[in-house]
Amino acid sequence: MARDPMAYRTPVWQDWCPGCGNYGIVAAVYRAFAELGLDPGRTVIVSGIGCSGKLPHFVAVNGVHTLHGRAIAFATGIKVANPELTVIVHGGDGDLLGIGMAHFVALGRRNLDITVVLHNNRVYGLTKGQASPTLPRGGMSKGMEKPNIQDPVDPVAVALASGYTFVARSYAFNGLHLKEVLKRAIQHRGAALVEVLQPCATYDKVHTPAYYRERVRDVEKEGWDPIVHSPEEAFEKRLKAVSTALATEDRIPIGVFYQDTHTPTLEDRIAARIGAYQATPPAKKRVDEGGRPLISKERFRELFRDFIIKTR
Amino acid sequence: MARDPMAYRTPVWQDWCPGCGNYGIVAAVYRAFAELGLDPGRTVIVSGIGCSGKLPHFVAVNGVHTLHGRAIAFATGIKVANPELTVIVHGGDGDLLGIGMAHFVALGRRNLDITVVLHNNRVYGLTKGQASPTLPRGGMSKGMEKPNIQDPVDPVAVALASGYTFVARSYAFNGLHLKEVLKRAIQHRGAALVEVLQPCATYDKVHTPAYYRERVRDVEKEGWDPIVHSPEEAFEKRLKAVSTALATEDRIPIGVFYQDTHTPTLEDRIAARIGAYQATPPAKKRVDEGGRPLISKERFRELFRDFIIKTR
Amino acid sequence: MELRLVLGGPQGAGLETSMTVLARALARLGYGVLADREYFSNIKGRHSYVHMTVSWERIPRSLDYPVHALLAMDAETVLTHFEDIADDAVLLYDAGAEGVTLTQIPSMEDCLKRRLRERLRELGVGEAVGDVVRYLRGRGVRAAGIDYREVLAGVAREHGLLPSQASRYLSAILVAGFVAAYGISEEAVEEAFRERFRGREELVKHNMAVVRAAAPKIREAVGVRELPEPRLGLEEVVVASGNDAVAMGKLVAGLSYQAYYPITPAADESLLLERYEDSAVDGEWVGAVVLQTEDEISAISSVIGAALTGARAATATSGPGFSLMVEALSWAGHNEVPVVITYYQRGGPSTGLPTRGSQSDLMFAVHAGHGEFPRIVISSGDHEEALEDAVWAFNLAERYQLPVIHLLDKFLANSLKTFPIPDTGALSIDRGEVVEGGEGYKRFDLSHTISPRAFIGGGAVMWYTGDEHDEAGHICEDPVNRVRMYDKRMAKLGLIEEGVPTNRKLTYYGDPSPDVLLVGWGSVKGPALDVVEELMAGGFSAAYLHLRMLHPLPAEAVRQYVSEAGVVVAVEHSYEVQVADLIALRAGVRIVNRVAKYTGRPIYRGELLRAVLRFVKGYTGKEVLTYGA
Amino acid sequence: MELRLVLGGPQGAGLETSMTVLARALARLGYGVLADREYFSNIKGRHSYVHMTVSWERIPRSLDYPVHALLAMDAETVLTHFEDIADDAVLLYDAGAEGVTLTQIPSMEDCLKRRLRERLRELGVGEAVGDVVRYLRGRGVRAAGIDYREVLAGVAREHGLLPSQASRYLSAILVAGFVAAYGISEEAVEEAFRERFRGREELVKHNMAVVRAAAPKIREAVGVRELPEPRLGLEEVVVASGNDAVAMGKLVAGLSYQAYYPITPAADESLLLERYEDSAVDGEWVGAVVLQTEDEISAISSVIGAALTGARAATATSGPGFSLMVEALSWAGHNEVPVVITYYQRGGPSTGLPTRGSQSDLMFAVHAGHGEFPRIVISSGDHEEALEDAVWAFNLAERYQLPVIHLLDKFLANSLKTFPIPDTGALSIDRGEVVEGGEGYKRFDLSHTISPRAFIGGGAVMWYTGDEHDEAGHICEDPVNRVRMYDKRMAKLGLIEEGVPTNRKLTYYGDPSPDVLLVGWGSVKGPALDVVEELMAGGFSAAYLHLRMLHPLPAEAVRQYVSEAGVVVAVEHSYEVQVADLIALRAGVRIVNRVAKYTGRPIYRGELLRAVLRFVKGYTGKEVLTYGA
Ligand SMILES: Cc1ncc(C[n+]2csc(CCOP(=O)(O)OP(=O)(O)O)c2C)c(N)n1
Ligand SMILES: Cc1ncc(C[n+]2csc(CCOP(=O)(O)OP(=O)(O)O)c2C)c(N)n1
Ligand code: SF4
Ligand code: SF4
Ligand SMILES: [Mg+2]
Ligand SMILES: [Mg+2]
């Protein structure tokens, strides 16, 4: 089942800046995919717009590089239409938590089996370093004229408030940890968030590799158990996960904070509505019979009988 | 200072359904405004689209009935441009927590001094009763063909995760409680959320007045102290507020869950950047001098000296 | 040849039930029915009415005034419509409301109140319902004043109901009015009630009790004028709204994914699809997954995603929602993704008149989206066309690999019509060139204008991006590649011009070189055809050019038709009559005579005829139609 | 008369500094400068270049090839541009990169690599930089091969820097190249560095050390050809980008609120406004509050909100962002709110070529939004116009109470230009009719086409809604009110047609009844004027019709100009040449000759001249321009 990580690398030149955390992320992706033995033809990376958004072009699985903030929405259609696919979203902090916040929350409410990898570099990289929704108030990147006047939002807290059933944080240059977390997230059935702390080498002179190296702490190693053992436990666990995940000036927790396997996925919920869904999802539905509709006039009469009236 | 509540009522016919919770809300608005003695010319109600969105037409203060999901965004421009105004947003649960979620979260990050009144009727009223983001999974309104397959989101939890500094819940037909909470929210300096449980008489046959009457509990009466007494306390208080606010099948907490007066408002933050802001906000900035720009050629030369080069 | 009527009452009081029951009963009896529903953006209480044409000779295509019957649930209906009725019309009203005056109707908008007050003063009529009824009686109207409360109380007593329960059957009195005045079979009506309240037999019973209680009194008051025997010769008909027809068409097309965000007047289409989600024929799934998304941006984005996997995917919306879809539309155009957007126009701008009709989004639909990319815009003139075009939309989308906008409107969406069962078996399904892909597959292979399409999940690996791309789908900013890819995309417009037969893109009705040519699209079709018929019956040489593909426009054919006609008149439910602008833009001919209606109400046959006759008599310029409450 | 040059290197390596320093030094010496910046959607590493025209006779208006100097930071620049240079041009390159071959340049896109490989084979030239330099030398090019590493190492040694620190001064070598080859004063350059690195004197010192170290070697290699003395006669100039010019114009206009969401090529405008947020003149605040919002929907919505309170409010964006603003645009049009949207076009569709230019959003800007409502679309042809029009935009918005779209493009946004200080004191500020309001104030008073505007917060109470409204701003669905309000709004278009002088809406340059008339807008102006000049110098009768108000279009004047000319050619940075379509639509004349460029690169003078000459010689149809890397 396991494959060669480098088989997942496309020949496309990776045009991120030297030292960018995205190199760490894509490397972990190659290894996670290889260890999971993902079939490139049955795997899709869906991305938004930003430095992070370029990632699918560097990975030799299907890639859909969408619109700023909309990766989750595109991915939703892909996954619902063909639930056999492994669907992974890569997006920036601006992309997912700013313009795309409505979709980010909606995914939690659906618990669709998608993994969201959030490249948190605290800036808008590709537009030259403006503040993103994770930059602390008062913070100032190299691309800004004035210090930030907006407060940051914590993706872990929002994900937990929105219904994600797998919530984790990792760090771009902790390759092993990130790879393992990605694997667990992909293997989890349900909406998964992996926030990745990603240094922006060009615009963020504060949250550097040195900064993170000193501060990250693996809470699972410290004994945190993210598993929801019974549905009743979920609410309390979520609250505790929020405190466990809380980052402070000198301690940034990484690890899986929360995993709940009791909540049905959207696919399960649809399957409960539509008998044929599992065997014949939308992508595989037969549409015609020799170039003619399956619903012939006779079948039309049958199917829409409620609308049809025989005249006297 | 206090005025006659009925002075705040416009002659416009209120075309909500008989029994609609919105009648309770608008009545509480009249009374809260009257008791606060709000100046109609200096007060603005900004609403989204929905049954709830019609409210400004029934209140004799400035009314801006905007687009579906965008009331907070419009209100942001109004308030930033003229911080002297009292700005109150009224929106539906679909409006604020679905299509408008990105703005809902962004307001928390800014802590702009706006009060958001969320009419939570668990349905899309004006489009005839589809599921809103607060309808429980499996729930089914009278407008739906099939039971809901999406999980609800709790506005209180999201607001607390987003940085709102005043977070409360009340009930449309508990007029006294609602009026008091509205008053406290309006008086609070900073982003305030008041979730109002609002029975939809036409589409929701579950969350009826009887349902709520039995279940609502005033947590403040039960001893909950929502005040953040020092900035250090904020994080813990937020977590406790989430558990305090948790609604279950037989207990729905109402009251103020959280109030933090230590975080500067967006107005404060702008004023720290721009000396003139408090005295001369954008709405009052002088634009011309006798039909000519304030920035004459001479002043242009001075202001943009960095761009101007004297040739040799 | 036809009977016209208005049923009116407060929104939420059962008017839709009366409409459906009457339409279905009449269909069963062999009549053709067309019914338009007019209502406010309101759930309960505002004035709402149904304007219906019943024909014994054909399936009606248009509506007109004056009506032959006004069946009023409340005072507001009588006062609002009293001038809409013919001199010998039937008027059914609540005798208990005779004393109600204009002032006592809070739900009526002030400006209408002011206008009515003035008009009544002009006529020397008082402001109470009773005054108006007296005035109408004087004009020859056959009025039946029935005490509705009394009727309902009687039924309540008889069936052991509370008064509040009985009030739910108010709308059955209107049904009784029709049944009584036109000698309609009570059986047909009962069957219609039974279909409407499937499995809730007590509702059928109580409704029929009301009908039976009220009918004799009404008959007594107005007498019976039996409807002529129907001569349509149909053995079975579909009775459906435009929303229903499109949903049916989509299922026939093989739709398997629809994402939507609720909005008037599109949402009902998605609700019907939801009802059919789990449907099968001969054991095979023929439904679609229907997902209510968090907004329209998500709806269209997820539809694009689904289409990439090979699903026939669509969304349905109206103006505000479409505005939000514009960014993703451009992505779909750029990435050559076959998606269908069913776009029901309503009164704009902005929220506008959200429950009223319009055709004012044509130029927007044609030009929406930044940058240049091919799209197709089609439209349908009636329920039958809408059903058929819903299939066509997917075929075009997949053959040409682009977004297709199916431009409809509220008039169609919400009007109920009887029409023959479509011969869906004769329609074709065209999926365009689909391949498995495999090793080295290039999604944007430049050796074809339309590169063979593989589905994500089918085994091949491919890339899509909103950036300009190379053949594999990777970002590429090279200027030479840019021109080749840009040309490839834009060349589709030429392929469509050649590849789709002109007679599928437009229909021409009437005299070949007419003295008067009407030009229109969408819901203009019905009244236009009827007016052309009347003109021809009056000895004029007339024709109607009906456009079904608006972009790319069959410009050459349009130019020819327009240049061969005498007086040319463009007709549209809008201010600008945008179709004339579009023709100027594409075909280079300027149509100066324009008939515009932008009150949000449909174009009525009579007002259109009068306007056209003015043009025939030499007037040039714009005529604005305004009839209708 | 002019000197043309290209400076190239990897994105993020200081090219912008070289451009700014050179432009400012040249400006100080009295030359006119225009510099276009071409770059990928990338932060570091992709090939980027500056294309500059330096003139001693006037302020340059257009760019052209071949260039007289190519100053290359890296191998990719040499290989990409080697055919862009004149036979006796100066070439500065890194001797240390002579051995670098095509294959060794990962940042170069594959298709370019393939093309170059083929071309070099054709020319019989090897694939290494050294081979190409030898070939160019053979053609007469004066090449200076300088070992960049050595130069930097020397400076590093001298100033005690680490090699990694010294590498930050690479771009100074390009400055040295120019200084050396054209005998530019080192003082002027030093001053420019000082302005660029205000207060960071060590950066000035190190950069100048590099310049002084490299210049003699370059001079030695290529000799000095001094630039002619400038004859422009300006005592002072502004050196600014188009983004800067618009920001300045907005502040002159009295902007007090700008909300934006970062997007190329608009964001720099907002950053400049942010820098001036706290500015005052004579103790009075002249800055604007600048808010970075969560998306473009929020940006435009908050701008509308701010405008309602009386602020002059604006946003700036490009295609993807504008697409998201469309719904709110319709609200603003409906509610008669004066807002300004500065719309910088870039290459579409979708993300397209996000850092390249285009003019392909014209029809979208004119038709964006559901429903019908008046708007104004204006555009500017150069920096001076852009600054002035930024003021005009607010005046139009407030006088006519509607949204104004100021349509610009990336070419303008990112090009640096020298221009005279605008006489802002002579501009007018027109706020339209503003009242206090007070008791009984009606925002949409129907006794005026443009109802007097009161501000929220000024004391009066008023209502706004996206629904159709009555005079007070309350929802109203009445058909009679509907028509009156609709007519009132749409009538503004007529007022604008009459009220704004034609010569403000368009500018006509050249012969009155010319044999060749070019028609264009925006960034077409520069090359078009230069081509007209060249044509006239060559004895042709020629003219250029420059459109500044595109909607409502001054149709009558356009029709007249077009019909009086011989050959008419529409020019645009797009595929369709949409301006010709717009003219067909509004003025009823069809321009068949079209010059299109859609590679994302600007139209160059020479290629435009050649295309126009083909039309002059009788060709009709479309000419596609493609020059430029
Ligand atoms: C609708 C829209 N608005 C703005 C942009 C411009 N834009 C491109 S990338 C980007 C921000 C990227 O920031 P983030 O999402 O954090 O990604 P990063 O580059 O940091 O990985 C923006 C605003 C866009 N492409 N589309
Ligand atoms: C962009 C857009 N999409 C859809 C609609 C249609 N619409 C009108 S009201 C409404 C939902 C209202 O639900 P909610 O916000 O909960 O308000 P309520 O009516 O329940 O008070 C929708 C979807 C719209 N007006 N605009
Ligand atoms: S700008 Fe920052 S995030 Fe983007 S590629 Fe460079 S280092 Fe990475
Ligand atoms: S539909 Fe529901 S929310 Fe809307 S007015 Fe009626 S009762 Fe109220
Ligand atoms: Mg980021
Ligand atoms: Mg609601």
Tab-separated table of N, CA and C in Angstrom, chain B residues 172-209:
chain	number	residue	atom	x	y	z
B	172	ALA	N	-38.043	36.299	22.980
B	172	ALA	CA	-38.873	37.334	22.357
B	172	ALA	C	-40.082	37.718	23.205
B	173	PHE	N	-40.652	36.747	23.869
B	173	PHE	CA	-41.878	37.050	24.625
B	173	PHE	C	-41.636	37.233	26.119
B	174	ASN	N	-40.361	37.343	26.483
B	174	ASN	CA	-40.083	37.762	27.852
B	174	ASN	C	-39.671	39.227	27.746
B	175	GLY	N	-40.684	40.066	27.589
B	175	GLY	CA	-40.462	41.458	27.217
B	175	GLY	C	-39.549	42.205	28.160
B	176	LEU	N	-39.731	41.971	29.451
B	176	LEU	CA	-38.959	42.707	30.426
B	176	LEU	C	-37.491	42.326	30.336
B	177	HIS	N	-37.251	41.021	30.297
B	177	HIS	CA	-35.874	40.535	30.228
B	177	HIS	C	-35.220	41.033	28.954
B	178	LEU	N	-35.919	40.902	27.850
B	178	LEU	CA	-35.357	41.291	26.558
B	178	LEU	C	-35.045	42.785	26.550
B	179	LYS	N	-35.972	43.567	27.022
B	179	LYS	CA	-35.752	45.009	27.051
B	179	LYS	C	-34.498	45.342	27.865
B	180	GLU	N	-34.376	44.711	29.024
B	180	GLU	CA	-33.205	45.009	29.869
B	180	GLU	C	-31.909	44.576	29.194
B	181	VAL	N	-31.939	43.397	28.580
B	181	VAL	CA	-30.719	42.921	27.922
B	181	VAL	C	-30.368	43.834	26.746
B	182	LEU	N	-31.378	44.255	26.008
B	182	LEU	CA	-31.112	45.178	24.894
B	182	LEU	C	-30.474	46.461	25.412
B	183	LYS	N	-31.019	46.968	26.482
B	183	LYS	CA	-30.466	48.208	27.038
B	183	LYS	C	-29.000	48.023	27.439
B	184	ARG	N	-28.743	46.899	28.115
B	184	ARG	CA	-27.360	46.669	28.540
B	184	ARG	C	-26.439	46.510	27.326
B	185	ALA	N	-26.931	45.828	26.297
B	185	ALA	CA	-26.117	45.610	25.094
B	185	ALA	C	-25.819	46.941	24.409
B	186	ILE	N	-26.837	47.776	24.303
B	186	ILE	CA	-26.645	49.059	23.622
B	186	ILE	C	-25.700	49.938	24.428
B	187	GLN	N	-25.840	49.861	25.735
B	187	GLN	CA	-24.968	50.690	26.569
B	187	GLN	C	-23.530	50.178	26.617
B	188	HIS	N	-23.360	48.909	26.351
B	188	HIS	CA	-22.007	48.353	26.337
B	188	HIS	C	-21.195	48.987	25.216
B	189	ARG	N	-19.975	49.362	25.478
B	189	ARG	CA	-19.091	49.873	24.423
B	189	ARG	C	-18.338	48.696	23.834
B	190	GLY	N	-18.664	48.332	22.621
B	190	GLY	CA	-17.994	47.211	21.975
B	190	GLY	C	-19.008	46.348	21.264
B	191	ALA	N	-18.508	45.308	20.614
B	191	ALA	CA	-19.376	44.433	19.832
B	191	ALA	C	-20.240	43.595	20.767
B	192	ALA	N	-21.557	43.704	20.597
B	192	ALA	CA	-22.477	43.002	21.483
B	192	ALA	C	-23.395	42.105	20.672
B	193	LEU	N	-23.569	40.883	21.139
B	193	LEU	CA	-24.538	39.984	20.523
B	193	LEU	C	-25.679	39.726	21.489
B	194	VAL	N	-26.897	39.923	21.013
B	194	VAL	CA	-28.060	39.478	21.770
B	194	VAL	C	-28.802	38.467	20.899
B	195	GLU	N	-28.684	37.201	21.261
B	195	GLU	CA	-29.455	36.189	20.550
B	195	GLU	C	-30.858	36.199	21.143
B	196	VAL	N	-31.857	36.358	20.297
B	196	VAL	CA	-33.227	36.347	20.802
B	196	VAL	C	-33.944	35.112	20.276
B	197	LEU	N	-34.410	34.289	21.180
B	197	LEU	CA	-35.192	33.115	20.796
B	197	LEU	C	-36.539	33.632	20.327
B	198	GLN	N	-36.836	33.365	19.064
B	198	GLN	CA	-38.008	33.988	18.459
B	198	GLN	C	-38.889	32.934	17.820
B	199	PRO	N	-40.029	32.636	18.420
B	199	PRO	CA	-40.901	31.642	17.795
B	199	PRO	C	-41.376	32.105	16.420
B	200	CYS	N	-41.301	31.202	15.465
B	200	CYS	CA	-41.900	31.451	14.153
B	200	CYS	C	-43.245	30.739	14.175
B	201	ALA	N	-44.308	31.521	14.219
B	201	ALA	CA	-45.640	30.945	14.420
B	201	ALA	C	-46.100	30.134	13.223
B	202	THR	N	-45.564	30.441	12.079
B	202	THR	CA	-46.071	29.805	10.865
B	202	THR	C	-45.325	28.524	10.506
B	203	TYR	N	-44.010	28.543	10.644
B	203	TYR	CA	-43.250	27.403	10.123
B	203	TYR	C	-42.690	26.466	11.170
B	204	ASP	N	-42.509	26.960	12.379
B	204	ASP	CA	-41.860	26.111	13.369
B	204	ASP	C	-42.885	25.701	14.420
B	205	LYS	N	-43.307	24.453	14.353
B	205	LYS	CA	-44.329	23.982	15.287
B	205	LYS	C	-43.711	23.352	16.533
B	206	VAL	N	-42.382	23.354	16.602
B	206	VAL	CA	-41.711	22.772	17.760
B	206	VAL	C	-41.314	23.847	18.764
B	207	HIS	N	-40.603	24.856	18.257
B	207	HIS	CA	-40.090	25.883	19.169
B	207	HIS	C	-41.118	26.988	19.349
B	208	THR	N	-42.185	26.602	19.991
B	208	THR	CA	-43.328	27.491	20.179
B	208	THR	C	-43.158	28.280	21.472
B	209	PRO	N	-44.016	29.266	21.685
B	209	PRO	CA	-43.964	29.967	22.966
B	209	PRO	C	-44.064	29.001	24.141
